[in-house]
């Protein structure tokens, strides 16, 4: 860890001013001189690893007074960005009407981390790619654009099979984001010029030719809330991993269905552990809509979800695994008692 | 009695709580880096980013600008140290690769610079700002890497003297009715003890004190003295508690003498706490292994031919190997046995002891193969082991001093519900989960080494025991206190135990599961000397002739007989007769068969460990049987092992509570070694990739739902005065095979390469 200056922002205005003051150049957001600190469960790790080297830290936890509310009403859900993962996972109305949200939070990390980590920080957590997180590897296009990718032909069992580019195959590690993208959530972003709202699906950027740019957030902007419209009681998050708890997904699926008289009227399928960004499997969803569910359909949907997947040496298994996870998640969602 | 404190059966001590339990759970136990130092400087290591090549130069300007930096030591200005030989070749060192000696780099993560500063934070920041220019060469990472070289272990490793063989394997295998040939592989694994590889070095004049987690304070003391070129009497190693070791803190690693040398140069105490990832390369690990097993049997299940070939990876300069064929060739009755162990040299740090070093990889191969053979014979795998059970090991025909293997299988099978197993693979399930039952044998050699102790008994019963043993989580304080309390007939709470300090009488390494047997035997012997003096005072009429006999060793005086029997001592009367308030004695104990130079070596921090297959006229092992239930999700292929049962017999159990804890931990680790643990190596760069606790997986609580430990009563008078076989390393052996045997039963699929992961399941 390198020395840095520290300040605590007592209100959004102060936080934005502090972040903006340092946002003077064109570096990617993750390289900006000033970084906001909330739960600190990602940022402090990356600073200790010397991957992130901010010159100043702006502690935004006091903003929780206004940015941590959980409102679940008849027409939708609003989650403050500074709400703790554990609080949202335990919220009775979230559990009842948005089980995919509650599950995705509950199955992530450990109780200690969920008690610290905030929703906004959670969706912005950075990849667990071992080569990205170890600065002694020179080749990382995310850390050093143009330096190459050590993971491409290295140890890549945990890496992505969807949304990859020839620059980067690092997996987006989170769980909650899959729930948000499946439910067509909106993300509310507050900056110096006010608050804007955009589809959550537009927040993360696939690596393409610039894997160092991970989101569409601009320097000096903060996520202030997430919103979901409607209710999704028939939804779940299935997470498959090497051990029972406290581990990132090898493959996961966030599934939400609306079934009327045995016919699927709406379907959402998002994938985790297998893609470079929170991944919505829209082709798969299209196969479901208007159909009656059976195992054959589940197989076709699973095939469609991974039609464009590309495996490398150690992660090719994720394609077959991902298909099984999608099919199983759909089977479970269809038979959910709601 | 609670589950954690099982009721003692025959030949077991009381399940008293840990002597150090309260200190540990309240944070009062002082670990090495907790020890306060006067005005310390803080060291932070810089380690190499390449596995092979040279350092062309450093750019230290940026690092030196960090406020608080005192000095940056590289090969150009580091204190010069003398070489140390490998522990297995008469030295003390875990590796002969000496960092900071030259510009050469021999492995990934080699120490190449030490930044010393007034604070940990400054040292770390400066270390991050050190720039290194490398001239990298192409390294060989592991088996099959271009440039890796293989040769037989025999003739290069001083501790691997023979490839066991007997009879005519080739002919017997050729003629056998049922044959099996199978290859197995185990991965690189790292110990990852919770306590990092810290060291603090403080000089007072010419005297050095080292605070470091060590499993062998006398070895470290002598080793560091040798490297610094000073008298060993000038060095003291202190570590009352070790936060986990598992072999990784058994021999001297290069960091200690480097830090001691820097502290001497700076004339200031220096404290080093390396990072978790540095621990992967500045200490040792369990190297990856490959095996080929050939078994030939008669239709009725008798083993006629057994061959075990093992290959192990080591570093370029050091011929480390575990050579587990000494165990696998002797476990079952078989008239025709052959074996070969080879070492493959690659550009890696030198591997070293890791809990049950030979048995974990080698029994994975043998116990998997036995299960495969049972399938070929359509025989219950326990019955196959019963048919081949033996009272004598087959290589030299020596009898086992005691062997309760089948009793363990029977007790374990009952507790596990083995009879509920339907033998056909894939025939058992529970909802989404395929269920498999598997079992395997475990065994571990009974080992002992010379040890010394000092015991001081006061008239009021207060007792002080001094022995440089080691509390590595094994319960050393507790069982040593129990041994002394029992022999002296004083209440346990009156006994204080002093260990973990090289100023105390020497004890061997807390490794090879010899600790309890050796330290308790020494302590009991000295307690008997104390009792003898008191009985002498009580028996003043003892004849001079008897005394004369005793001095020439042909008889025993009544006092000696009383001291060595369980006869209670009337302490008050004895002290009254003695006319003193305190009796203190010192003694040195060595096991039968220890070489003549044992005591001399002991004082030099050199062990003369005996036992196991190296006993004269006998062979001594502890045994056990392990049972695992695995579940494989038929949809996602996730693998879980919700139920583990182990039944063990290991001679006298000093304390069923601490023993259970050891055995339970072993079972969990064994399961972990089968399903989770693997250090991933980047084949191109010969570097460890998942060198942290997030990516190097070990089980979490949710993975361990039901563990049952059964301890069978067993008496063995031949092994040592304490009657203890040692069980620290007994329970994590064979578990890996039991897991894979259960996976076969669940799925019909044989996993021969660890770890077994969901992508290996094809159903």
mmCIF file of N, CA and C in Angstrom, chain B residues 276-319:
data_model
loop_
_atom_site.group_PDB
_atom_site.id
_atom_site.type_symbol
_atom_site.label_atom_id
_atom_site.label_comp_id
_atom_site.label_asym_id
_atom_site.label_seq_id
_atom_site.Cartn_x
_atom_site.Cartn_y
_atom_site.Cartn_z
ATOM 1 N N UNK B 276 1.231 -13.267 2.881
ATOM 2 C CA UNK B 276 0.735 -14.614 2.600
ATOM 3 C C UNK B 276 1.336 -15.159 1.293
ATOM 4 N N UNK B 277 1.344 -14.339 0.248
ATOM 5 C CA UNK B 277 1.847 -14.873 -1.027
ATOM 6 C C UNK B 277 3.351 -15.115 -0.974
ATOM 7 N N UNK B 278 4.072 -14.309 -0.206
ATOM 8 C CA UNK B 278 5.513 -14.573 -0.072
ATOM 9 C C UNK B 278 5.756 -15.909 0.624
ATOM 10 N N UNK B 279 4.826 -16.273 1.509
ATOM 11 C CA UNK B 279 4.955 -17.562 2.191
ATOM 12 C C UNK B 279 4.970 -18.742 1.233
ATOM 13 N N UNK B 280 4.405 -18.574 0.054
ATOM 14 C CA UNK B 280 4.396 -19.671 -0.922
ATOM 15 C C UNK B 280 5.793 -19.954 -1.479
ATOM 16 N N UNK B 281 6.676 -18.954 -1.413
ATOM 17 C CA UNK B 281 7.972 -19.138 -2.078
ATOM 18 C C UNK B 281 9.174 -18.990 -1.163
ATOM 19 N N UNK B 282 9.006 -18.388 0.022
ATOM 20 C CA UNK B 282 10.166 -18.236 0.909
ATOM 21 C C UNK B 282 10.247 -19.390 1.907
ATOM 22 N N UNK B 283 9.265 -20.275 1.887
ATOM 23 C CA UNK B 283 9.309 -21.464 2.732
ATOM 24 C C UNK B 283 9.097 -22.681 1.817
ATOM 25 N N UNK B 284 8.578 -23.750 2.375
ATOM 26 C CA UNK B 284 8.506 -24.991 1.595
ATOM 27 C C UNK B 284 7.065 -25.311 1.220
ATOM 28 N N UNK B 285 6.863 -26.480 0.665
ATOM 29 C CA UNK B 285 5.536 -26.894 0.190
ATOM 30 C C UNK B 285 5.560 -28.386 -0.080
ATOM 31 N N UNK B 286 4.395 -28.938 -0.346
ATOM 32 C CA UNK B 286 4.299 -30.335 -0.768
ATOM 33 C C UNK B 286 4.368 -30.352 -2.292
ATOM 34 N N UNK B 287 5.383 -31.013 -2.800
ATOM 35 C CA UNK B 287 5.547 -31.008 -4.259
ATOM 36 C C UNK B 287 4.528 -31.929 -4.915
ATOM 37 N N UNK B 288 4.256 -31.674 -6.158
ATOM 38 C CA UNK B 288 3.381 -32.547 -6.934
ATOM 39 C C UNK B 288 4.063 -33.911 -7.136
ATOM 40 N N UNK B 289 3.263 -34.961 -7.199
ATOM 41 C CA UNK B 289 3.810 -36.309 -7.392
ATOM 42 C C UNK B 289 3.037 -37.051 -8.474
ATOM 43 N N UNK B 290 3.712 -38.030 -9.054
ATOM 44 C CA UNK B 290 3.071 -38.962 -9.985
ATOM 45 C C UNK B 290 3.382 -40.389 -9.535
ATOM 46 N N UNK B 291 2.458 -41.266 -9.802
ATOM 47 C CA UNK B 291 2.617 -42.642 -9.346
ATOM 48 C C UNK B 291 2.137 -43.613 -10.410
ATOM 49 N N UNK B 292 2.819 -44.764 -10.470
ATOM 50 C CA UNK B 292 2.232 -45.892 -11.179
ATOM 51 C C UNK B 292 2.193 -47.060 -10.213
ATOM 52 N N UNK B 293 1.011 -47.628 -10.083
ATOM 53 C CA UNK B 293 0.828 -48.778 -9.202
ATOM 54 C C UNK B 293 0.482 -49.986 -10.058
ATOM 55 N N UNK B 294 1.127 -51.103 -9.768
ATOM 56 C CA UNK B 294 0.746 -52.372 -10.388
ATOM 57 C C UNK B 294 0.445 -53.361 -9.280
ATOM 58 N N UNK B 295 -0.729 -53.949 -9.366
ATOM 59 C CA UNK B 295 -1.125 -54.955 -8.391
ATOM 60 C C UNK B 295 -1.494 -56.233 -9.140
ATOM 61 N N UNK B 296 -0.998 -57.354 -8.632
ATOM 62 C CA UNK B 296 -1.417 -58.656 -9.152
ATOM 63 C C UNK B 296 -2.005 -59.438 -7.994
ATOM 64 N N UNK B 297 -3.140 -60.083 -8.243
ATOM 65 C CA UNK B 297 -3.806 -60.793 -7.144
ATOM 66 C C UNK B 297 -4.396 -62.100 -7.643
ATOM 67 N N UNK B 298 -4.647 -62.986 -6.704
ATOM 68 C CA UNK B 298 -5.383 -64.207 -7.037
ATOM 69 C C UNK B 298 -6.880 -63.866 -7.067
ATOM 70 N N UNK B 299 -7.661 -64.738 -7.636
ATOM 71 C CA UNK B 299 -9.111 -64.486 -7.727
ATOM 72 C C UNK B 299 -9.739 -64.295 -6.351
ATOM 73 N N UNK B 300 -9.146 -64.954 -5.356
ATOM 74 C CA UNK B 300 -9.731 -64.813 -4.015
ATOM 75 C C UNK B 300 -9.164 -63.610 -3.265
ATOM 76 N N UNK B 301 -8.424 -62.774 -3.954
ATOM 77 C CA UNK B 301 -8.072 -61.480 -3.381
ATOM 78 C C UNK B 301 -6.716 -61.400 -2.698
ATOM 79 N N UNK B 302 -5.911 -62.440 -2.776
ATOM 80 C CA UNK B 302 -4.585 -62.338 -2.150
ATOM 81 C C UNK B 302 -3.630 -61.578 -3.055
ATOM 82 N N UNK B 303 -2.969 -60.608 -2.496
ATOM 83 C CA UNK B 303 -1.991 -59.850 -3.276
ATOM 84 C C UNK B 303 -0.775 -60.732 -3.529
ATOM 85 N N UNK B 304 -0.388 -60.834 -4.802
ATOM 86 C CA UNK B 304 0.770 -61.656 -5.158
ATOM 87 C C UNK B 304 1.924 -60.792 -5.652
ATOM 88 N N UNK B 305 1.574 -59.620 -6.185
ATOM 89 C CA UNK B 305 2.614 -58.751 -6.745
ATOM 90 C C UNK B 305 2.194 -57.302 -6.536
ATOM 91 N N UNK B 306 3.148 -56.487 -6.127
ATOM 92 C CA UNK B 306 2.857 -55.061 -5.901
ATOM 93 C C UNK B 306 4.063 -54.258 -6.355
ATOM 94 N N UNK B 307 3.812 -53.290 -7.192
ATOM 95 C CA UNK B 307 4.890 -52.382 -7.582
ATOM 96 C C UNK B 307 4.399 -50.961 -7.462
ATOM 97 N N UNK B 308 5.211 -50.106 -6.874
ATOM 98 C CA UNK B 308 4.849 -48.693 -6.713
ATOM 99 C C UNK B 308 6.016 -47.852 -7.213
ATOM 100 N N UNK B 309 5.751 -47.109 -8.261
ATOM 101 C CA UNK B 309 6.770 -46.170 -8.746
ATOM 102 C C UNK B 309 6.275 -44.760 -8.482
ATOM 103 N N UNK B 310 7.101 -43.982 -7.823
ATOM 104 C CA UNK B 310 6.721 -42.609 -7.502
ATOM 105 C C UNK B 310 7.699 -41.623 -8.113
ATOM 106 N N UNK B 311 7.179 -40.498 -8.563
ATOM 107 C CA UNK B 311 8.021 -39.411 -9.067
ATOM 108 C C UNK B 311 7.642 -38.139 -8.334
ATOM 109 N N UNK B 312 8.651 -37.406 -7.908
ATOM 110 C CA UNK B 312 8.415 -36.190 -7.133
ATOM 111 C C UNK B 312 9.233 -35.046 -7.712
ATOM 112 N N UNK B 313 8.719 -33.846 -7.562
ATOM 113 C CA UNK B 313 9.429 -32.664 -8.047
ATOM 114 C C UNK B 313 10.264 -32.061 -6.920
ATOM 115 N N UNK B 314 11.456 -31.625 -7.251
ATOM 116 C CA UNK B 314 12.243 -30.853 -6.295
ATOM 117 C C UNK B 314 12.923 -29.700 -7.030
ATOM 118 N N UNK B 315 13.697 -28.938 -6.263
ATOM 119 C CA UNK B 315 14.385 -27.792 -6.858
ATOM 120 C C UNK B 315 15.630 -28.251 -7.604
ATOM 121 N N UNK B 316 16.265 -27.349 -8.316
ATOM 122 C CA UNK B 316 17.503 -27.695 -9.034
ATOM 123 C C UNK B 316 18.592 -28.197 -8.094
ATOM 124 N N UNK B 317 18.897 -27.469 -7.003
ATOM 125 C CA UNK B 317 20.059 -27.925 -6.233
ATOM 126 C C UNK B 317 19.765 -28.993 -5.189
ATOM 127 N N UNK B 318 18.503 -29.124 -4.764
ATOM 128 C CA UNK B 318 18.251 -29.942 -3.582
ATOM 129 C C UNK B 318 17.463 -31.211 -3.899
ATOM 130 N N UNK B 319 17.980 -32.363 -3.459
ATOM 131 C CA UNK B 319 17.305 -33.642 -3.752
ATOM 132 C C UNK B 319 16.247 -33.987 -2.713
#
